[in-house]
XYZ file of C-alpha atoms in Angstrom:
305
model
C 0.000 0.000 0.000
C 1.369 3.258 -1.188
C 1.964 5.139 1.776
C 0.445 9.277 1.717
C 0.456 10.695 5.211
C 4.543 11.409 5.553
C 7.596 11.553 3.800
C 9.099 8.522 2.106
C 12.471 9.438 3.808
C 11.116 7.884 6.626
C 11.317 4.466 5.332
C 14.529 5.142 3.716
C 15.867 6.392 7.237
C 14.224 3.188 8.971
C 15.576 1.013 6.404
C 19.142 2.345 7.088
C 18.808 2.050 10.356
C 17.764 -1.578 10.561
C 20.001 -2.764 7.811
C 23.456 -0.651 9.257
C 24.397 -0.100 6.076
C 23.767 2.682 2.722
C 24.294 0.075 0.651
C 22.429 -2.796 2.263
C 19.325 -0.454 2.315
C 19.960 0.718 -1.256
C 19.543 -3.471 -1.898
C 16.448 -3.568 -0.201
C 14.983 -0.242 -1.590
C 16.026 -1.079 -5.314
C 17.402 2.502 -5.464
C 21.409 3.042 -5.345
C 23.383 4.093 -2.121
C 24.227 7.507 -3.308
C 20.355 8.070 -3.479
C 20.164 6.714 0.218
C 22.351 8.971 0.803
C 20.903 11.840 -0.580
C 17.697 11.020 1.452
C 19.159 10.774 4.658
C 20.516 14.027 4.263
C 17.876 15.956 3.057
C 15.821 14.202 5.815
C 18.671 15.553 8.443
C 18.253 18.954 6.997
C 14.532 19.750 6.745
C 14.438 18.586 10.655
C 17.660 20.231 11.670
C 19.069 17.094 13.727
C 21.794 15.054 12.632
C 20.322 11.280 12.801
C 23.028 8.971 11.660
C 27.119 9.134 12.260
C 29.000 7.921 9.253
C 31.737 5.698 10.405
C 34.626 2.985 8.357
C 32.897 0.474 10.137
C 29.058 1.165 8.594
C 26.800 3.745 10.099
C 25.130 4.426 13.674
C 22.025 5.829 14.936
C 22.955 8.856 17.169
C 20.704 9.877 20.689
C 18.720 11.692 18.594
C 18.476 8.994 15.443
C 17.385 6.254 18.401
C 14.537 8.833 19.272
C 13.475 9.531 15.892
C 13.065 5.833 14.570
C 11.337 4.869 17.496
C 8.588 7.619 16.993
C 9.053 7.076 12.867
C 8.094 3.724 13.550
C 4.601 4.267 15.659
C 3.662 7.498 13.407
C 4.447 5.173 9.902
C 1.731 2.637 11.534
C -0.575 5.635 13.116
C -0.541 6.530 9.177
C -0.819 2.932 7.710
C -3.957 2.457 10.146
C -5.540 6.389 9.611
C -5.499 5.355 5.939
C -6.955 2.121 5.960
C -10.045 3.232 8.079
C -10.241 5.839 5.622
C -10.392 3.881 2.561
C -12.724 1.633 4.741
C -15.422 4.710 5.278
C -15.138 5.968 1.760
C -15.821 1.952 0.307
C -19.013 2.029 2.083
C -20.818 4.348 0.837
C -23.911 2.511 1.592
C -26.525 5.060 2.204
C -28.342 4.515 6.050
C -31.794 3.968 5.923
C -33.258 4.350 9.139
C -35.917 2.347 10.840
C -37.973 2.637 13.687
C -39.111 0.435 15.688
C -41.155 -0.182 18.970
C -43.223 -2.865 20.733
C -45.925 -2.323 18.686
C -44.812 -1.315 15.534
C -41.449 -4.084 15.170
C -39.058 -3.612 12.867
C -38.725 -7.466 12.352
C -41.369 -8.202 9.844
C -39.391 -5.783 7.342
C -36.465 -7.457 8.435
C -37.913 -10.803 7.429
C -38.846 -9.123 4.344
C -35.392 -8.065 3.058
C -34.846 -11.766 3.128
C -35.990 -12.300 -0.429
C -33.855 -9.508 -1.677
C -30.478 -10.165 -3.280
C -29.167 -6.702 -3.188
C -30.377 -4.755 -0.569
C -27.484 -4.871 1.940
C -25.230 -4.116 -0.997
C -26.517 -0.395 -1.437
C -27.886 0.159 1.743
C -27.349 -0.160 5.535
C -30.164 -0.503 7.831
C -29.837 2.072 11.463
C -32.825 0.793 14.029
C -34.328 3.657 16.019
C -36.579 2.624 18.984
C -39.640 4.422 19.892
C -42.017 4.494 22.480
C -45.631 3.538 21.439
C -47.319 6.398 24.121
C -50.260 8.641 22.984
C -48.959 11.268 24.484
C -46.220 11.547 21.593
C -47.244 9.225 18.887
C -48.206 11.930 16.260
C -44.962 13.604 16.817
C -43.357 9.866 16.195
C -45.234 10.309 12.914
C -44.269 13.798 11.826
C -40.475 12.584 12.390
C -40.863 10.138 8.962
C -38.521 12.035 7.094
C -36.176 13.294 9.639
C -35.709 10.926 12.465
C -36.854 7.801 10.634
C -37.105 7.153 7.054
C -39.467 4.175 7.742
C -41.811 2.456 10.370
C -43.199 -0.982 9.785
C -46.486 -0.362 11.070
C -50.344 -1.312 10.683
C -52.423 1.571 9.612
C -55.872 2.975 8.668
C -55.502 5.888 10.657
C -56.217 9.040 9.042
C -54.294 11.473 11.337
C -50.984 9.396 10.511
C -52.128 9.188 6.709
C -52.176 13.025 6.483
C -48.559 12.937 8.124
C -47.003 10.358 5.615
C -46.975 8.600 2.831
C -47.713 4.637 3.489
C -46.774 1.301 1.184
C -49.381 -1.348 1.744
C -47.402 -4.647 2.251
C -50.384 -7.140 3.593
C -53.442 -7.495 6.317
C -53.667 -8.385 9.151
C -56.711 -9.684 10.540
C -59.170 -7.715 12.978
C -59.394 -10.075 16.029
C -60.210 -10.142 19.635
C -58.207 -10.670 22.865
C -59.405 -12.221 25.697
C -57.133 -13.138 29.142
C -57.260 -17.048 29.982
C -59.873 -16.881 32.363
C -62.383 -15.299 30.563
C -64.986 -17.413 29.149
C -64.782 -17.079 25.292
C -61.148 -18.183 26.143
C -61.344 -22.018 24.831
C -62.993 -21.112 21.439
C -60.677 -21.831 18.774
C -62.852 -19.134 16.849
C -65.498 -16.544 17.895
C -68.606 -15.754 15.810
C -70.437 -12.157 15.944
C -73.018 -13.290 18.234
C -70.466 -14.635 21.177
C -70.045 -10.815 21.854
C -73.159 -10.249 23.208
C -73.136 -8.747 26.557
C -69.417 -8.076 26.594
C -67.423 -4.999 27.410
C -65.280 -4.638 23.787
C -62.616 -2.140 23.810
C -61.643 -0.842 20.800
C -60.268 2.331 18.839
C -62.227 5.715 19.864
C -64.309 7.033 16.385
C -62.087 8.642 14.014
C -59.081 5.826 14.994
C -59.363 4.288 11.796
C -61.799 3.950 8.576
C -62.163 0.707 8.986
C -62.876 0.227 12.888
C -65.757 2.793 12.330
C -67.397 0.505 9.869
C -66.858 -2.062 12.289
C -68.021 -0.444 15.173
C -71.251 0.913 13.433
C -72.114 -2.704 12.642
C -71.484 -3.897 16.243
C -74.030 -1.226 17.365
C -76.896 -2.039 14.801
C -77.001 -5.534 15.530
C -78.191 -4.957 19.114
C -75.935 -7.233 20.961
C -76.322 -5.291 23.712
C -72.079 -4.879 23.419
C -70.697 -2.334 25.545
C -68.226 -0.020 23.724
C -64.854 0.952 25.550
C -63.053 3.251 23.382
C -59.314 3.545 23.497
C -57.723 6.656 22.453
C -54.297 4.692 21.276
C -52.821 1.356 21.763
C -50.406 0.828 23.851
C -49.373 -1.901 26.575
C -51.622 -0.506 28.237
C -54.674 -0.935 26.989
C -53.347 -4.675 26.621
C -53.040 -4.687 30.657
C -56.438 -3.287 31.151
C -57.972 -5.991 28.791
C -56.138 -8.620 31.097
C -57.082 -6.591 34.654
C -60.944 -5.863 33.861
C -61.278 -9.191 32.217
C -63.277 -7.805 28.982
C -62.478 -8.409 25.222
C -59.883 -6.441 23.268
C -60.610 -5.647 19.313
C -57.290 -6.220 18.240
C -54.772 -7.655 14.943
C -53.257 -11.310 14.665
C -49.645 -9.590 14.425
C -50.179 -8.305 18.150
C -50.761 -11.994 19.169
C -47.702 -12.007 21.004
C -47.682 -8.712 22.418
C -49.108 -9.916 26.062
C -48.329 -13.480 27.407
C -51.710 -13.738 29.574
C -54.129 -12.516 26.424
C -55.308 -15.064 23.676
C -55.962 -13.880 20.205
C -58.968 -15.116 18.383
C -59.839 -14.963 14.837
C -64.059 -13.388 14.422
C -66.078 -14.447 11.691
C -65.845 -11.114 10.105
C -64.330 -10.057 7.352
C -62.344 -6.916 8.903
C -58.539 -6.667 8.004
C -55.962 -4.053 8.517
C -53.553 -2.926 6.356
C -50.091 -3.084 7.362
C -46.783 -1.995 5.817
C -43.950 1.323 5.306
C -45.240 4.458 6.654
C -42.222 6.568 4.755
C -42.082 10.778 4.184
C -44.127 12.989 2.487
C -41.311 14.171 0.519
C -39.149 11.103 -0.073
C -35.625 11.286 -1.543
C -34.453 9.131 -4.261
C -32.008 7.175 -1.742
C -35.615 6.368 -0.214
C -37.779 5.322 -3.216
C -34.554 3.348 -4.240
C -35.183 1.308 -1.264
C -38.747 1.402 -1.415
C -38.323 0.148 -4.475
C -36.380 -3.215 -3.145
C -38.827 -3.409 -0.888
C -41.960 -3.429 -3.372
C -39.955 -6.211 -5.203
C -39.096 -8.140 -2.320
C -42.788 -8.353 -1.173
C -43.955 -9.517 -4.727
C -40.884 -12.139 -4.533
C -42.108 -13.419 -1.112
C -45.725 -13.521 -1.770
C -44.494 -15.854 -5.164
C -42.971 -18.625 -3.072
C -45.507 -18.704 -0.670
């Protein structure tokens, strides 16, 4: 490796030194001893310190010369190593395409996704963000697509995040309901309409999501007497309150495993959620490039299944 950061003299100078000799390091260098010479000399001069005696018997390093190749020697490999984590940085020049991700809304389904690409990791690497799934702050989660976070992997129908972002439809998940283990729809494998009757159902306030206020509308003109709790946002803890009160909670088969005392079960309904990329308003062409790979790699995965 052709060496940039100091003067060549400094190899010529270590060279001599190790070898004793002009004309053993002119051998080694494949350059003649006058030029050694020459090198050494000019070296001695541009740092004002004479560095080697010339004696009959060869050369020697003076006080000075034994203090100068030692710190020759650790600033040629400082160099050696500055350059090769530079040439490191500039040869991947992957662009970072940052992810969020939080209980709720993992990261790992894209993951799984990138799977059944070939070139992904080749023009891109991936930076996971966490996030906090808390109403308090969720919309401002949203309105950081594009700055913070170039993508979540998230379901959504919900038209305050839909005004905040743009959002690639990947799949569905299923509308369900979660029940804890002692509750009595808990041994059904699957739950019809009717076996709602009489229950407290908590669910997405009005204006949640499109699709939940269909949902909701039919739940209240059949007359199953269902009592409506609504939820402002989901987070854990409307998952602890479905397990403390002991009511139902509407909720998606990707959550299934997002409480260890709630079972999910599928409703004879035909209610599905969208899930996939919410990405910026404004995307960059780094970004479509990967949404891009992503649109392929969904089409891929959906062909071998």
């Amino acid at each position: 490796m052709e060496i940039i950061m100091y003067n060549p003299q400094l190899d010529v100078f270590i060279k001599t030194a190790d070898e004793g000799s002009f004309t053993k390091a002119a051998d080694e260098l494949y350059i003649s001893p006058t030029a050694v010479m020459k090198q050494i000399n000019s070296l001695e001069s541009r740092i004002g310190v004479k560095l080697i005696e010339r004696t009959n018997r060869g050369i020697s390093l003076t006080e000075a010369g034994k203090a100068f190749y030692k710190e020759a020697k650790l600033f040629i490999e400082y160099s050696n190593n500055a350059i090769s984590r530079i040439k490191r940085a500039a040869e991947d020049d992957r662009f970072v395409i940052r992810v969020g991700t939080s209980m709720l809304n993992p990261c790992k389904p894209l993951m799984e996704l990138l799977k059944y690409s070939d070139d992904v990791y080749d023009k891109f690497r991936i930076n996971i963000i966490p996030f906090e799934d808390e109403h308090t702050n969720i919309l401002t989660v949203i309105e950081s697509i594009g700055s913070k976070f170039d993508f979540i992997f998230a379901a959504c129908n919900s038209p305050q995040w839909l005004s905040r972002c743009n959002f690639f439809k990947i799949g569905d998940y299923d509308v369900c309901c979660a029940v804890p283990g002692f509750h009595r729809l808990a041994s059904k494998r699957r739950l019809s309409v009717s076996d709602l009757r009489g229950e407290a159902l908590i669910m997405m306030e009005r204006g949640g999501s499109y699709i939940l206020d269909d949902l909701r509308d039919r739940l209240s003109a059949q007359e199953l007497m269902i009592k409506i709790e609504d939820a402002s946002f989901y987070d854990i803890d409307v998952f602890n309150r479905c397990e403390r009160t002991g009511g139902v909670l509407l909720t998606l088969s990707g959550w299934s495993d997002i409480h260890p005392s709630l079972i999910t079960i599928p409703v004879d309904w035909d209610y599905k959620m969208p899930y996939g990329l919410l990405y910026p308003l404004n995307p960059n062409e780094h970004i479509l490039s990967f949404l891009e790979i992503i649109k392929a790699a969904a089409d891929k995965a959906e062909y071998i299944k």
